[in-house]
mmCIF file of C-alpha atoms in Angstrom:
data_model
loop_
_atom_site.group_PDB
_atom_site.id
_atom_site.type_symbol
_atom_site.label_atom_id
_atom_site.label_comp_id
_atom_site.label_asym_id
_atom_site.label_seq_id
_atom_site.Cartn_x
_atom_site.Cartn_y
_atom_site.Cartn_z
ATOM 1 C CA MET A 1 118.728 109.825 99.473
ATOM 2 C CA ALA A 2 117.109 107.259 101.772
ATOM 3 C CA ARG A 3 119.972 107.539 104.256
ATOM 4 C CA ARG A 4 119.689 111.329 104.383
ATOM 5 C CA THR A 5 115.909 111.373 104.822
ATOM 6 C CA GLY A 6 115.817 108.830 107.622
ATOM 7 C CA ASN A 7 112.322 107.503 108.235
ATOM 8 C CA ILE A 8 110.709 108.221 104.849
ATOM 9 C CA ASP A 9 109.845 104.708 103.657
ATOM 10 C CA GLU A 10 107.578 105.522 100.726
ATOM 11 C CA PHE A 11 108.121 108.230 98.124
ATOM 12 C CA GLU A 12 107.117 107.675 94.503
ATOM 13 C CA PHE A 13 105.411 109.461 91.633
ATOM 14 C CA ILE A 14 102.202 108.221 90.012
ATOM 15 C CA ALA A 15 101.396 109.400 86.493
ATOM 16 C CA ILE A 16 97.958 111.024 86.080
ATOM 17 C CA GLY A 17 96.238 111.763 82.779
ATOM 18 C CA ASP A 18 97.188 111.106 79.178
ATOM 19 C CA TYR A 19 99.938 113.638 78.553
ATOM 20 C CA HIS A 20 102.980 111.573 79.483
ATOM 21 C CA ASN A 21 105.988 111.073 77.222
ATOM 22 C CA GLN A 22 104.552 113.555 74.731
ATOM 23 C CA GLY A 23 107.116 116.302 75.168
ATOM 24 C CA ARG A 24 104.930 118.511 77.354
ATOM 25 C CA LEU A 25 106.606 121.767 78.351
ATOM 26 C CA ALA A 26 105.572 121.790 82.021
ATOM 27 C CA VAL A 27 105.233 119.381 84.944
ATOM 28 C CA GLU A 28 102.669 119.397 87.760
ATOM 29 C CA ILE A 29 103.250 117.576 91.062
ATOM 30 C CA LEU A 30 100.152 117.028 93.198
ATOM 31 C CA ILE A 31 100.416 116.109 96.874
ATOM 32 C CA SER A 32 97.602 114.845 99.082
ATOM 33 C CA GLY A 33 97.907 115.167 102.844
ATOM 34 C CA PHE A 34 94.659 113.788 104.291
ATOM 35 C CA VAL A 35 93.890 110.296 103.004
ATOM 36 C CA PHE A 36 92.025 107.123 103.924
ATOM 37 C CA SER A 37 93.380 104.868 101.176
ATOM 38 C CA LYS A 38 96.095 104.906 98.542
ATOM 39 C CA GLU A 39 93.455 105.889 95.987
ATOM 40 C CA ASP A 40 93.081 109.215 97.811
ATOM 41 C CA TYR A 41 96.576 110.200 96.686
ATOM 42 C CA VAL A 42 95.232 110.320 93.117
ATOM 43 C CA ARG A 43 91.442 110.759 93.345
ATOM 44 C CA PRO A 44 91.374 114.497 94.288
ATOM 45 C CA TRP A 45 93.445 115.361 91.211
ATOM 46 C CA GLU A 46 91.612 113.355 88.557
ATOM 47 C CA GLY A 47 89.517 115.002 85.873
ATOM 48 C CA GLN A 48 91.403 118.285 85.746
ATOM 49 C CA ILE A 49 92.110 119.408 82.201
ATOM 50 C CA ASP A 50 95.395 121.169 81.481
ATOM 51 C CA ASN A 51 98.391 120.791 79.181
ATOM 52 C CA MET A 52 100.912 119.651 81.769
ATOM 53 C CA GLU A 53 102.472 116.304 82.509
ATOM 54 C CA ARG A 54 100.920 115.493 85.878
ATOM 55 C CA PHE A 55 102.134 113.321 88.758
ATOM 56 C CA ALA A 56 100.678 112.527 92.167
ATOM 57 C CA LEU A 57 103.171 111.970 94.967
ATOM 58 C CA LEU A 58 102.605 108.794 96.970
ATOM 59 C CA TRP A 59 104.331 109.292 100.312
ATOM 60 C CA GLU A 60 104.182 107.510 103.676
ATOM 61 C CA SER A 61 100.719 106.078 102.976
ATOM 62 C CA ARG A 62 100.572 103.728 105.956
ATOM 63 C CA ASN A 63 101.275 106.442 108.494
ATOM 64 C CA LEU A 64 99.308 109.183 106.785
ATOM 65 C CA ILE A 65 96.256 106.925 106.529
ATOM 66 C CA ALA A 66 96.617 106.158 110.248
ATOM 67 C CA VAL A 67 96.608 109.859 111.116
ATOM 68 C CA SER A 68 93.652 110.625 108.848
ATOM 69 C CA THR A 69 91.729 107.680 110.267
ATOM 70 C CA ALA A 70 92.331 108.994 113.785
ATOM 71 C CA ILE A 71 90.628 112.228 112.766
ATOM 72 C CA GLN A 72 87.740 110.260 111.284
ATOM 73 C CA ASP A 73 87.425 108.269 114.512
ATOM 74 C CA TRP A 74 87.038 111.485 116.419
ATOM 75 C CA LEU A 75 84.517 112.882 113.945
ATOM 76 C CA THR A 76 82.267 109.880 114.562
ATOM 77 C CA SER A 77 82.752 109.942 118.328
ATOM 78 C CA SER A 78 79.986 110.914 120.741
ATOM 79 C CA ILE A 79 81.860 114.111 121.642
ATOM 80 C CA ALA A 80 81.985 115.330 118.065
ATOM 81 C CA LEU A 81 78.388 114.361 117.354
ATOM 82 C CA GLU A 82 77.221 116.290 120.408
ATOM 83 C CA LEU A 83 79.226 119.343 119.383
ATOM 84 C CA MET A 84 77.693 119.160 115.923
ATOM 85 C CA ARG A 85 74.228 118.812 117.388
ATOM 86 C CA GLN A 86 74.773 121.927 119.482
ATOM 87 C CA GLY A 87 76.219 123.821 116.536
ATOM 88 C CA ALA A 88 79.372 124.376 118.570
ATOM 89 C CA MET A 89 81.743 123.625 115.711
ATOM 90 C CA MET A 90 81.081 127.010 114.149
ATOM 91 C CA THR A 91 82.424 128.782 117.241
ATOM 92 C CA VAL A 92 85.466 126.603 117.894
ATOM 93 C CA LEU A 93 87.989 128.853 116.185
ATOM 94 C CA SER A 94 86.665 132.076 117.688
ATOM 95 C CA SER A 95 86.689 130.419 121.136
ATOM 96 C CA LEU A 96 90.290 129.367 120.687
ATOM 97 C CA VAL A 97 91.437 132.827 119.709
ATOM 98 C CA ALA A 98 89.312 134.798 122.160
ATOM 99 C CA ALA A 99 89.667 132.675 125.271
ATOM 100 C CA LEU A 100 93.179 131.275 124.733
ATOM 101 C CA ALA A 101 91.775 128.136 126.347
ATOM 102 C CA LEU A 102 89.525 125.280 125.334
ATOM 103 C CA PRO A 103 86.114 124.535 126.840
ATOM 104 C CA ALA A 104 86.113 121.297 128.823
ATOM 105 C CA VAL A 105 84.301 119.318 126.128
ATOM 106 C CA LEU A 106 86.804 120.460 123.480
ATOM 107 C CA LEU A 107 89.726 119.727 125.781
ATOM 108 C CA SER A 108 88.465 116.160 126.039
ATOM 109 C CA ALA A 109 88.199 116.040 122.263
ATOM 110 C CA THR A 110 91.757 117.208 121.659
ATOM 111 C CA ASN A 111 93.121 114.791 124.236
ATOM 112 C CA PHE A 112 91.304 112.019 122.376
ATOM 113 C CA ILE A 113 92.801 113.148 119.075
ATOM 114 C CA ASP A 114 96.326 113.314 120.478
ATOM 115 C CA SER A 115 96.077 109.848 122.004
ATOM 116 C CA LYS A 116 95.028 108.425 118.651
ATOM 117 C CA TRP A 117 97.759 110.219 116.767
ATOM 118 C CA SER A 118 100.361 108.951 119.204
ATOM 119 C CA ILE A 119 99.875 105.493 117.670
ATOM 120 C CA ALA A 120 100.818 106.840 114.262
ATOM 121 C CA VAL A 121 103.725 109.008 115.333
ATOM 122 C CA ASP A 122 105.243 106.201 117.381
ATOM 123 C CA ARG A 123 106.686 104.792 114.152
ATOM 124 C CA PHE A 124 108.705 107.975 113.815
ATOM 125 C CA ASP A 125 110.323 107.499 117.226
ATOM 126 C CA LEU A 126 108.770 110.713 118.507
ATOM 127 C CA LEU A 127 107.544 109.437 121.834
ATOM 128 C CA ARG A 128 111.163 109.169 122.955
ATOM 129 C CA GLY A 129 111.445 112.894 122.350
ATOM 130 C CA LEU A 130 108.236 113.541 124.260
ATOM 131 C CA SER A 131 109.446 111.540 127.257
ATOM 132 C CA CYS A 132 112.618 113.637 127.310
ATOM 133 C CA GLY A 133 110.641 116.854 127.164
ATOM 134 C CA SER A 134 112.010 117.785 123.745
ATOM 135 C CA TYR A 135 108.559 118.585 122.352
ATOM 136 C CA GLU A 136 106.978 120.147 125.420
ATOM 137 C CA GLY A 137 104.034 122.359 124.546
ATOM 138 C CA HIS A 138 103.450 120.900 121.087
ATOM 139 C CA SER A 139 100.539 118.689 120.026
ATOM 140 C CA LEU A 140 101.420 115.244 118.742
ATOM 141 C CA LEU A 141 100.059 116.074 115.307
ATOM 142 C CA LYS A 142 102.347 119.080 115.030
ATOM 143 C CA ILE A 143 105.329 116.867 115.839
ATOM 144 C CA PHE A 144 104.159 114.247 113.333
ATOM 145 C CA ASN A 145 103.595 116.962 110.760
ATOM 146 C CA TYR A 146 107.049 118.474 111.119
ATOM 147 C CA ARG A 147 109.032 115.241 111.218
ATOM 148 C CA MET A 148 107.346 113.390 108.356
ATOM 149 C CA SER A 149 106.248 116.102 105.925
ATOM 150 C CA ASP A 150 109.419 118.154 106.334
ATOM 151 C CA LYS A 151 111.603 115.181 105.427
ATOM 152 C CA ALA A 152 109.394 114.422 102.438
ATOM 153 C CA GLY A 153 109.671 118.068 101.390
ATOM 154 C CA ARG A 154 113.455 117.980 101.487
ATOM 155 C CA LEU A 155 113.434 114.798 99.448
ATOM 156 C CA LEU A 156 111.172 116.502 96.879
ATOM 157 C CA ALA A 157 113.601 119.421 96.713
ATOM 158 C CA GLU A 158 116.456 117.024 96.020
ATOM 159 C CA VAL A 159 114.455 115.396 93.215
ATOM 160 C CA LEU A 160 113.902 118.805 91.614
ATOM 161 C CA LEU A 161 117.519 119.863 92.059
ATOM 162 C CA LYS A 162 118.711 116.686 90.346
ATOM 163 C CA GLY A 163 116.510 117.565 87.381
ATOM 164 C CA TYR A 164 114.445 114.374 87.168
ATOM 165 C CA GLN A 165 111.560 116.478 85.817
ATOM 166 C CA GLY A 166 113.711 117.595 82.903
ATOM 167 C CA ASN A 167 114.487 121.206 82.134
ATOM 168 C CA ARG A 168 110.839 122.176 82.552
ATOM 169 C CA PRO A 169 108.967 124.512 84.928
ATOM 170 C CA VAL A 170 107.193 122.778 87.807
ATOM 171 C CA THR A 171 103.843 123.532 89.433
ATOM 172 C CA LEU A 172 103.403 122.257 93.010
ATOM 173 C CA ILE A 173 99.900 121.825 94.470
ATOM 174 C CA GLY A 174 99.067 120.220 97.802
ATOM 175 C CA TYR A 175 96.443 120.153 100.520
ATOM 176 C CA SER A 176 96.694 119.527 104.274
ATOM 177 C CA LEU A 177 100.043 117.888 105.125
ATOM 178 C CA GLY A 178 100.755 117.805 101.396
ATOM 179 C CA ALA A 179 100.890 121.607 101.503
ATOM 180 C CA ARG A 180 103.459 121.334 104.284
ATOM 181 C CA VAL A 181 105.566 119.034 102.088
ATOM 182 C CA ILE A 182 105.622 121.740 99.399
ATOM 183 C CA PHE A 183 106.505 124.481 101.868
ATOM 184 C CA SER A 184 109.372 122.388 103.239
ATOM 185 C CA CYS A 185 110.541 121.768 99.683
ATOM 186 C CA LEU A 186 110.663 125.517 99.058
ATOM 187 C CA GLN A 187 112.548 126.052 102.309
ATOM 188 C CA ALA A 188 115.137 123.481 101.245
ATOM 189 C CA LEU A 189 115.471 125.128 97.825
ATOM 190 C CA SER A 190 115.978 128.506 99.515
ATOM 191 C CA GLU A 191 119.135 127.119 101.116
ATOM 192 C CA THR A 192 120.634 126.720 97.642
ATOM 193 C CA GLU A 193 121.528 129.380 95.088
ATOM 194 C CA ARG A 194 118.895 128.349 92.566
ATOM 195 C CA ASN A 195 116.220 130.950 93.467
ATOM 196 C CA ALA A 196 113.112 130.718 91.240
ATOM 197 C CA GLU A 197 114.723 128.578 88.560
ATOM 198 C CA LEU A 198 112.753 125.379 89.178
ATOM 199 C CA VAL A 199 109.262 126.142 90.492
ATOM 200 C CA GLU A 200 106.826 128.165 88.410
ATOM 201 C CA ARG A 201 103.665 128.072 90.553
ATOM 202 C CA VAL A 202 102.578 126.928 94.003
ATOM 203 C CA VAL A 203 99.122 126.333 95.460
ATOM 204 C CA LEU A 204 98.717 125.541 99.172
ATOM 205 C CA LEU A 205 95.274 124.313 100.268
ATOM 206 C CA GLY A 206 94.334 124.071 103.958
ATOM 207 C CA ALA A 207 97.977 124.362 104.939
ATOM 208 C CA PRO A 208 98.954 123.428 108.539
ATOM 209 C CA ILE A 209 101.757 125.984 108.445
ATOM 210 C CA ALA A 210 102.351 128.685 111.051
ATOM 211 C CA ILE A 211 102.329 132.216 109.673
ATOM 212 C CA LYS A 212 104.641 134.046 112.093
ATOM 213 C CA ASP A 213 106.999 131.171 112.820
ATOM 214 C CA GLU A 214 108.031 130.379 109.248
ATOM 215 C CA ASN A 215 110.090 132.238 106.652
ATOM 216 C CA TRP A 216 107.411 132.830 104.035
ATOM 217 C CA GLU A 217 109.512 135.444 102.270
ATOM 218 C CA ALA A 218 112.277 132.928 101.542
ATOM 219 C CA ALA A 219 109.762 130.369 100.277
ATOM 220 C CA ARG A 220 108.119 132.984 98.054
ATOM 221 C CA LYS A 221 111.415 133.800 96.356
ATOM 222 C CA MET A 222 111.654 130.206 95.156
ATOM 223 C CA VAL A 223 108.524 130.579 92.996
ATOM 224 C CA ALA A 224 108.683 132.461 89.695
ATOM 225 C CA GLY A 225 104.941 132.929 89.220
ATOM 226 C CA ARG A 226 101.827 132.693 91.370
ATOM 227 C CA PHE A 227 102.037 131.580 94.996
ATOM 228 C CA ILE A 228 98.518 130.925 96.269
ATOM 229 C CA ASN A 229 97.350 130.270 99.822
ATOM 230 C CA ALA A 230 93.764 128.968 99.861
ATOM 231 C CA TYR A 231 92.154 128.969 103.303
ATOM 232 C CA SER A 232 88.812 128.313 104.978
ATOM 233 C CA THR A 233 87.665 130.016 108.154
ATOM 234 C CA LYS A 234 85.369 127.028 108.825
ATOM 235 C CA ASP A 235 88.163 124.461 109.018
ATOM 236 C CA TRP A 236 87.691 123.913 112.738
ATOM 237 C CA MET A 237 89.435 120.523 112.595
ATOM 238 C CA LEU A 238 92.649 122.207 111.510
ATOM 239 C CA GLY A 239 92.237 124.760 114.305
ATOM 240 C CA VAL A 240 91.740 122.135 117.003
ATOM 241 C CA ALA A 241 94.547 119.880 115.787
ATOM 242 C CA PHE A 242 97.055 122.727 115.534
ATOM 243 C CA ARG A 243 95.687 124.795 118.402
ATOM 244 C CA ALA A 244 99.138 125.821 119.705
ATOM 245 C CA SER A 245 100.151 127.350 116.376
ATOM 246 C CA LEU A 246 96.749 128.963 115.898
ATOM 247 C CA LEU A 247 96.908 130.727 119.240
ATOM 248 C CA THR A 248 100.436 132.063 118.931
ATOM 249 C CA ASN A 249 101.397 132.263 115.275
ATOM 250 C CA GLY A 250 98.292 131.897 113.114
ATOM 251 C CA LEU A 251 97.681 129.166 110.545
ATOM 252 C CA ALA A 252 97.798 129.608 106.780
ATOM 253 C CA GLY A 253 94.930 127.159 106.270
ATOM 254 C CA LEU A 254 92.615 129.357 108.337
ATOM 255 C CA GLN A 255 93.562 132.909 107.425
ATOM 256 C CA PRO A 256 95.460 135.099 104.936
ATOM 257 C CA VAL A 257 99.255 135.281 104.907
ATOM 258 C CA ASP A 258 100.316 138.920 104.805
ATOM 259 C CA VAL A 259 103.493 138.583 102.755
ATOM 260 C CA GLN A 260 104.320 140.329 99.490
ATOM 261 C CA GLY A 261 103.615 138.073 96.537
ATOM 262 C CA ILE A 262 101.339 135.645 98.411
ATOM 263 C CA GLU A 263 97.905 135.509 96.792
ATOM 264 C CA ASN A 264 95.297 134.648 99.445
ATOM 265 C CA VAL A 265 92.043 133.035 98.339
ATOM 266 C CA ASP A 266 89.131 132.483 100.734
ATOM 267 C CA VAL A 267 87.479 129.134 99.911
ATOM 268 C CA THR A 268 85.186 129.039 102.944
ATOM 269 C CA ASP A 269 82.170 128.786 100.642
ATOM 270 C CA THR A 270 83.589 125.518 99.282
ATOM 271 C CA ILE A 271 85.412 124.030 102.289
ATOM 272 C CA GLU A 272 83.276 123.346 105.362
ATOM 273 C CA GLY A 273 85.802 121.071 107.037
ATOM 274 C CA HIS A 274 89.271 119.673 106.519
ATOM 275 C CA SER A 275 88.065 116.506 104.780
ATOM 276 C CA SER A 276 86.310 118.641 102.147
ATOM 277 C CA TYR A 277 89.633 119.061 100.365
ATOM 278 C CA LEU A 278 89.434 115.396 99.353
ATOM 279 C CA TRP A 279 86.609 116.076 96.914
ATOM 280 C CA SER A 280 86.746 119.849 96.369
ATOM 281 C CA THR A 281 90.267 120.405 95.037
ATOM 282 C CA ARG A 282 89.193 120.299 91.393
ATOM 283 C CA LYS A 283 86.520 122.929 91.949
ATOM 284 C CA ILE A 284 88.998 125.189 93.744
ATOM 285 C CA LEU A 285 91.664 124.797 91.059
ATOM 286 C CA GLU A 286 89.155 125.659 88.335
ATOM 287 C CA ARG A 287 88.301 128.795 90.271
ATOM 288 C CA LEU A 288 91.982 129.785 90.514
ATOM 289 C CA GLU A 289 92.428 129.695 86.699
ATOM 290 C CA LEU A 290 96.035 128.587 86.895
ATOM 291 C CA GLU A 291 96.420 128.605 83.133
ATOM 292 C CA VAL A 292 95.979 132.388 82.991
ATOM 293 C CA CYS A 293 99.317 134.122 82.424
ATOM 294 C CA TYR A 294 100.656 136.297 85.241
ATOM 295 C CA PRO A 295 103.831 138.418 85.349
ATOM 296 C CA VAL A 296 106.967 136.951 86.893
ATOM 297 C CA PHE A 297 107.174 137.739 90.608
ATOM 298 C CA LYS A 298 109.695 140.364 91.647
ATOM 299 C CA SER A 299 110.429 141.077 95.290
ATOM 300 C CA LYS A 300 110.796 144.649 96.550
ATOM 301 C CA GLU A 301 114.537 144.054 96.870
ATOM 302 C CA LYS A 302 114.837 143.350 93.141
ATOM 303 C CA GLU A 303 112.621 146.305 92.238
ATOM 304 C CA GLU A 304 114.825 148.628 94.240
#
């Protein structure tokens, strides 16, 4: 596995709750994607009451913490503080979409963010690709996102295919880059002939995933039950960091995904910024009522 996934150095499951080794009929895998310490891989998921055997995925903590810290550095910078003072953050997303260009002060901000993230992505040998022009037109975070989280997602798919969870339905929940890991896992599963045999439910929170550029239909077919995309229109940090995708293809973490079988939930009243997912996931999951029974998803192809 390690040879096939290349640069993924850390990938392990941490048991959460008291329902382990008790013959529970379902498994839940919880994936954080915006963290400042290893505790943040577990903290957002604690306290939730359900009947499943629950695991948090600890993946690439050193690099993911570096990326998250870069965002925090920018949030405490003089540029960000001035934007907050002027109330400009509330208009960032509309400015991006309407003008197709960033105001000078925001351009300085994004350049600052990219320079910080370059330190983190350097460990993934991405700067060599940048120097060769391979990633022209893409922000450094997008490159980091695709290389690291996509490999972790494929590794997760292999874990599920090998049946380490037992012959039990799996629920996958993730926020930020953790949501991208899940989406990549579903994409990898779609390349097999297993269809919706392994994954029962999926919840993506603040997902940095393009809407038009990705095969959402194929991912949806891998999930037997509910497939939820929770988004916040106030997540300006996600919009700035993934500005290229936002302008051309849309972002699932900022807007609904118009695909059959995708359940879109607006959590703007709960999420005021990307870091809010760290402490608001429990509240959102309670609102989603995942324990309520829903019919098995059937695509239009199957209905016909």
